[in-house]
GROMACS .gro file of C-alpha atoms in nm:
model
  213
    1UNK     CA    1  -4.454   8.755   8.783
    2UNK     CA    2  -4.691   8.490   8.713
    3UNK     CA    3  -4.694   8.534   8.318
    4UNK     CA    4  -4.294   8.464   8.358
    5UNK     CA    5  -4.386   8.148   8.598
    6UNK     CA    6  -4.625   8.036   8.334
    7UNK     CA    7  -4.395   8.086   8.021
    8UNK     CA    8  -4.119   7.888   8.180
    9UNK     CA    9  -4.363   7.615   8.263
   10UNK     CA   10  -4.467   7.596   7.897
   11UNK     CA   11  -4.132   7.608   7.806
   12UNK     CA   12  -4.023   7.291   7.997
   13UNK     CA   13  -4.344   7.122   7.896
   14UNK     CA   14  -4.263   7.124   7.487
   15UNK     CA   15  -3.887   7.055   7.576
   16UNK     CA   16  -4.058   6.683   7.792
   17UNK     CA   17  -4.314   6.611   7.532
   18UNK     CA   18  -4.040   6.664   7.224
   19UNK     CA   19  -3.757   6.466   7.440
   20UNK     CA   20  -3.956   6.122   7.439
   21UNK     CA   21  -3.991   6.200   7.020
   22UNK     CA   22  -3.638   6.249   6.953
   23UNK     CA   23  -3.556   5.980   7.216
   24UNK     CA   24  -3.789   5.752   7.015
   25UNK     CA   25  -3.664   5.849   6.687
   26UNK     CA   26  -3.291   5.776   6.812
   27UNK     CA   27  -3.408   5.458   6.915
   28UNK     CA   28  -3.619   5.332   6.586
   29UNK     CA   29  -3.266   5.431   6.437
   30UNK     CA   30  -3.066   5.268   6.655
   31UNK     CA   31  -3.268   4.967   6.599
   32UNK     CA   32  -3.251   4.946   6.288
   33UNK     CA   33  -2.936   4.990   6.266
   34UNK     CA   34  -2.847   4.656   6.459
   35UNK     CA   35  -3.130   4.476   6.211
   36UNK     CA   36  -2.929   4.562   5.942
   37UNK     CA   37  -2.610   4.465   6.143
   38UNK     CA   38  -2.776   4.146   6.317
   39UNK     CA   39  -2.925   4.073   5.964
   40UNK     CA   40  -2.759   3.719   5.859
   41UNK     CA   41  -2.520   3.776   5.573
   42UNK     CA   42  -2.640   3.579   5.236
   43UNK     CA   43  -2.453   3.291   5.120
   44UNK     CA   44  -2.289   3.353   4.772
   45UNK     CA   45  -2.427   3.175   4.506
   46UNK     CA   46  -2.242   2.886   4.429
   47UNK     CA   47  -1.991   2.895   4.146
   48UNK     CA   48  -2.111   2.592   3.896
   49UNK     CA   49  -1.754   2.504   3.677
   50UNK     CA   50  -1.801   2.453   3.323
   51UNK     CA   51  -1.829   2.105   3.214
   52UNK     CA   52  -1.511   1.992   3.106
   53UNK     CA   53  -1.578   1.746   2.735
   54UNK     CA   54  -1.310   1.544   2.739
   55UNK     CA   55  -1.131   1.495   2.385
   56UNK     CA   56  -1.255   1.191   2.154
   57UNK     CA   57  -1.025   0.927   2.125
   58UNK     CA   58  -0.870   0.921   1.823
   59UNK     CA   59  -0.933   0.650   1.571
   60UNK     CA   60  -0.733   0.511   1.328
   61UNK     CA   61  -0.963   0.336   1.018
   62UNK     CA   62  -0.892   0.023   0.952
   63UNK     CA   63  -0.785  -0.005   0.559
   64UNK     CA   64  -0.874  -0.332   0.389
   65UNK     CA   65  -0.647  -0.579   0.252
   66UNK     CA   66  -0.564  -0.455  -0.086
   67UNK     CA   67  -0.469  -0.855  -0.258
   68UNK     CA   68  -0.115  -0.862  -0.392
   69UNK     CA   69  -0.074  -0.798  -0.778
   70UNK     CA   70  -0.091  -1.096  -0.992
   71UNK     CA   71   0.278  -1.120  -1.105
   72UNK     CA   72   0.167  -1.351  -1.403
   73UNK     CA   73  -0.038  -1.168  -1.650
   74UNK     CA   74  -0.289  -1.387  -1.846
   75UNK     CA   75  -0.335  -1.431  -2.180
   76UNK     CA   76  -0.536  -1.583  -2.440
   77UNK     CA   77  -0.414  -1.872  -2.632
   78UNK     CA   78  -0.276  -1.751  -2.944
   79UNK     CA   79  -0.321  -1.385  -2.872
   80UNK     CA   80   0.018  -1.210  -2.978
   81UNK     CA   81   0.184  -1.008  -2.727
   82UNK     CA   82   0.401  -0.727  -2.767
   83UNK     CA   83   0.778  -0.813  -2.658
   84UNK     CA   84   0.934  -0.472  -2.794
   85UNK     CA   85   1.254  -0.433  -3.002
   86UNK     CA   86   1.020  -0.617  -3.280
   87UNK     CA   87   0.956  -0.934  -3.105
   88UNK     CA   88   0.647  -1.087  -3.057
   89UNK     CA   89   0.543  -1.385  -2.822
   90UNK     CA   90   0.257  -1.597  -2.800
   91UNK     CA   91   0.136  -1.922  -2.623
   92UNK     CA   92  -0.081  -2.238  -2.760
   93UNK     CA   93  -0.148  -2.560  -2.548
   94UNK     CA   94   0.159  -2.680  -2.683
   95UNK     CA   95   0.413  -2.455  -2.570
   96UNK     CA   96   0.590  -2.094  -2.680
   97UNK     CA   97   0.593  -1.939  -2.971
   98UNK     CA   98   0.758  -1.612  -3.070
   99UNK     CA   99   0.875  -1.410  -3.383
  100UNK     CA  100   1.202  -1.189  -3.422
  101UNK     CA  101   1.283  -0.907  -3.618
  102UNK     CA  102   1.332  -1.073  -3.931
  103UNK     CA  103   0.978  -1.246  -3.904
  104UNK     CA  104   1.100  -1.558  -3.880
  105UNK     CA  105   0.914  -1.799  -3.612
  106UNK     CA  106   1.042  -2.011  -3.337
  107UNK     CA  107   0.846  -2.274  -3.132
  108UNK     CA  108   0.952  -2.407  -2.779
  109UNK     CA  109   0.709  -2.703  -2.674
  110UNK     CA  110   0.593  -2.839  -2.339
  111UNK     CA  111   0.474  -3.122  -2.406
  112UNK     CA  112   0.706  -3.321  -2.595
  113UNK     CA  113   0.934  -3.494  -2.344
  114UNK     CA  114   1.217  -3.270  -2.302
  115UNK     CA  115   1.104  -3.108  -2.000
  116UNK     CA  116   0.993  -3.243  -1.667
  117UNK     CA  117   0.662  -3.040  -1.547
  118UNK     CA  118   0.652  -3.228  -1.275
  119UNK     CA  119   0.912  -2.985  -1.069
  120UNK     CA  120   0.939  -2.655  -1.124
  121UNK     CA  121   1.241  -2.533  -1.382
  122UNK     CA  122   1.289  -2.281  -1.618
  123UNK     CA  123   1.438  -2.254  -1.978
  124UNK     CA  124   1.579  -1.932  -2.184
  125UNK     CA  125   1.611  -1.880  -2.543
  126UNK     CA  126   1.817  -1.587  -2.629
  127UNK     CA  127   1.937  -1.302  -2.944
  128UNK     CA  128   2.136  -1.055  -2.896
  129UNK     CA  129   2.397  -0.835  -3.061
  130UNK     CA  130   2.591  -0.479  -3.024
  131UNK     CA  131   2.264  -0.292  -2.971
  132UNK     CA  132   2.111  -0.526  -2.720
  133UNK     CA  133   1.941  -0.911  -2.672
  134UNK     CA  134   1.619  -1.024  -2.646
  135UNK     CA  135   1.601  -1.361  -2.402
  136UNK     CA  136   1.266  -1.536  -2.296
  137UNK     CA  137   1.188  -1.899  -2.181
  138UNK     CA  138   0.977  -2.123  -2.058
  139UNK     CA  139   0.868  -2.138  -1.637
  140UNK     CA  140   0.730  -2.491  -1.593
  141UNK     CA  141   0.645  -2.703  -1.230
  142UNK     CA  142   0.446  -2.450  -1.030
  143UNK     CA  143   0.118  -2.286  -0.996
  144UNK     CA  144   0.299  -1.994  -0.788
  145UNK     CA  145   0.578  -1.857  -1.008
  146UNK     CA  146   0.643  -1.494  -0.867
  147UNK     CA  147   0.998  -1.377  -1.066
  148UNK     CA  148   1.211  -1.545  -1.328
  149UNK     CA  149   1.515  -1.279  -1.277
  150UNK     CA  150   1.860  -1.275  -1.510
  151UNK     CA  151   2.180  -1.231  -1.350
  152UNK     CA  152   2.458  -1.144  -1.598
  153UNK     CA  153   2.864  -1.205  -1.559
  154UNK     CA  154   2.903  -0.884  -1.319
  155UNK     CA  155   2.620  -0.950  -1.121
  156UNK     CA  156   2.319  -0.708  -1.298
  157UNK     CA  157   1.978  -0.835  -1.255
  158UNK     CA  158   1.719  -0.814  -1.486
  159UNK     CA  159   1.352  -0.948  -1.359
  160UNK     CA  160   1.149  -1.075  -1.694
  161UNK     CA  161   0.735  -1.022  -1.778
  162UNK     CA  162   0.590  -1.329  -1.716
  163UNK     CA  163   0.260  -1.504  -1.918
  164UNK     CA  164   0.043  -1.778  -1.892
  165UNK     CA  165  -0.259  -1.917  -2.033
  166UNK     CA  166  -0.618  -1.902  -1.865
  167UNK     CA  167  -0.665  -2.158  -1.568
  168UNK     CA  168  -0.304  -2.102  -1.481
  169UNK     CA  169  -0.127  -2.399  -1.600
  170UNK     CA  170   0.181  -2.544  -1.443
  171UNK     CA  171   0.400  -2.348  -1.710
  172UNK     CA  172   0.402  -2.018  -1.863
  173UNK     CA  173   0.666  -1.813  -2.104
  174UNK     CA  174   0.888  -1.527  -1.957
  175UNK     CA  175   1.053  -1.245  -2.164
  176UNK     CA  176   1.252  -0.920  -2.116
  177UNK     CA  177   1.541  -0.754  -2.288
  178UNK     CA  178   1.897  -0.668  -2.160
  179UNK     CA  179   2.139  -0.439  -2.299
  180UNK     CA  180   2.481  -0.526  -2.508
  181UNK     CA  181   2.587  -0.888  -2.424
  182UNK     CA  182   2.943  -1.062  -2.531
  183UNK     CA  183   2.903  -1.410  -2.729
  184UNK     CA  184   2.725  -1.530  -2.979
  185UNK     CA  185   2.386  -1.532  -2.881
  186UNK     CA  186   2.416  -1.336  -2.554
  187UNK     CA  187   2.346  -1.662  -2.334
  188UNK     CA  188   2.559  -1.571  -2.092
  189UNK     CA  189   2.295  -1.470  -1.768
  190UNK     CA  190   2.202  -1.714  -1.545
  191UNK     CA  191   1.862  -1.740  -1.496
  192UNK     CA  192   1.636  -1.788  -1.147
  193UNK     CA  193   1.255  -1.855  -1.047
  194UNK     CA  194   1.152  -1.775  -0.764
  195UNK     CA  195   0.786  -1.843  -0.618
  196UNK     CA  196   0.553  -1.561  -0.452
  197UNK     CA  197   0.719  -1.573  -0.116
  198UNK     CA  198   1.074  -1.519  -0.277
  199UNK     CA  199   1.200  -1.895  -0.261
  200UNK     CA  200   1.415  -1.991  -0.541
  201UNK     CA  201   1.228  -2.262  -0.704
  202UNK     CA  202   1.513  -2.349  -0.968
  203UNK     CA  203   1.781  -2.179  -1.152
  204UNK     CA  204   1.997  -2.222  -1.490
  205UNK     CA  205   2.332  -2.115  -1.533
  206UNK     CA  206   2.431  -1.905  -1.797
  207UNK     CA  207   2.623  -2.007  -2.092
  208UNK     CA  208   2.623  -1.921  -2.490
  209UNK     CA  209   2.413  -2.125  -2.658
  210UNK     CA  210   2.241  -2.134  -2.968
  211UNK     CA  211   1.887  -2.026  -3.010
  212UNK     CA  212   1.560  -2.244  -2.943
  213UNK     CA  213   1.722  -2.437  -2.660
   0.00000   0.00000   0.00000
């Protein structure tokens, strides 16, 4: 009877000394548990946003003045210039000088009286037949011719090459060609000069007239 009293005591001892263990263990558990859970949670990182470049401006260059062409082409005195349809044209001190076909030679002078440099004008010399006519003249009065231009009888407009010495004197010889013209010696266009800014300086009108006028 007493080794049963005894066993049962031993029994109930182990089950009191292993109850505060497991108790212990539940609670170490347990209390971890609620660090975990009490833990603070951690802030996310902040997001940084990707620097936005904003576009360059666009920029237009700047071109440079590009200066007008020279509508007067200069020449040296006496050189002989090339008029086409077998003309050629030339200038001296003294005026126009120019050569047909035929090779015969025609002078128009500016300094003999019979024009008035001292406002701007314009003379025309022309020859023409069935296949065409060849008309040039003198521009006289103005450092700023810009366009000696032909008109004929329905209104066509030719503009004419114009020529002048070195220095730019206050005349200078114009020339072109037209095609088929009726009378004589094709005189029939009225002619215009106009400066650089497109004012009509002084015109002629047209009539037939013989050649070297």
């Amino acid at each position: 009877m007493k080794k049963y009293v005894l066993a049962a005591a031993g029994v109930v001892a182990a089950a009191v000394i292993a109850a505060p263990a497991a108790v212990g263990a539940s609670t170490e558990t347990s209390t971890a548990a609620l660090s975990v859970a009490a833990a603070p949670a951690k802030s996310a990182a902040p997001v940084q946003a990707a620097p936005v470049q904003a576009a360059p401006a666009k920029v237009t260059p700047v071109r440079a003045a590009v200066p007008a062409a020279d509508p007067v082409r200069t020449v040296r005195e006496g050189r002989r210039v090339d008029a086409g349809g077998g003309f050629t044209v030339w200038l001296t001190r003294d005026g126009k000088h120019w050569t047909g076909p035929e090779g015969y030679e025609n002078f128009r002078s500016v300094v003999d009286g019979n024009i008035d440099r001292s406002v701007p004008g314009v003379s025309h010399q022309s020859e023409g037949n069935g296949n065409g006519a060849f008309h040039s003249g003198l521009f006289y009065g103005t450092r700023k011719a810009g366009r000696v231009e032909l008109t004929d009888s329905e209104g066509h407009k030719t503009v004419a090459n114009l020529i002048a010495l070195p220095g730019r004197p206050d005349w200078g010889v114009w020339y072109t060609h037209t095609g088929p013209v009726e009378g004589k010696q094709g005189g029939g266009f009225d002619v215009a000069l106009y400066d650089r800014a497109g004012r009509l300086l002084a015109e002629l009108p047209g009539f037939d007239f013989p050649a070297g006028r």
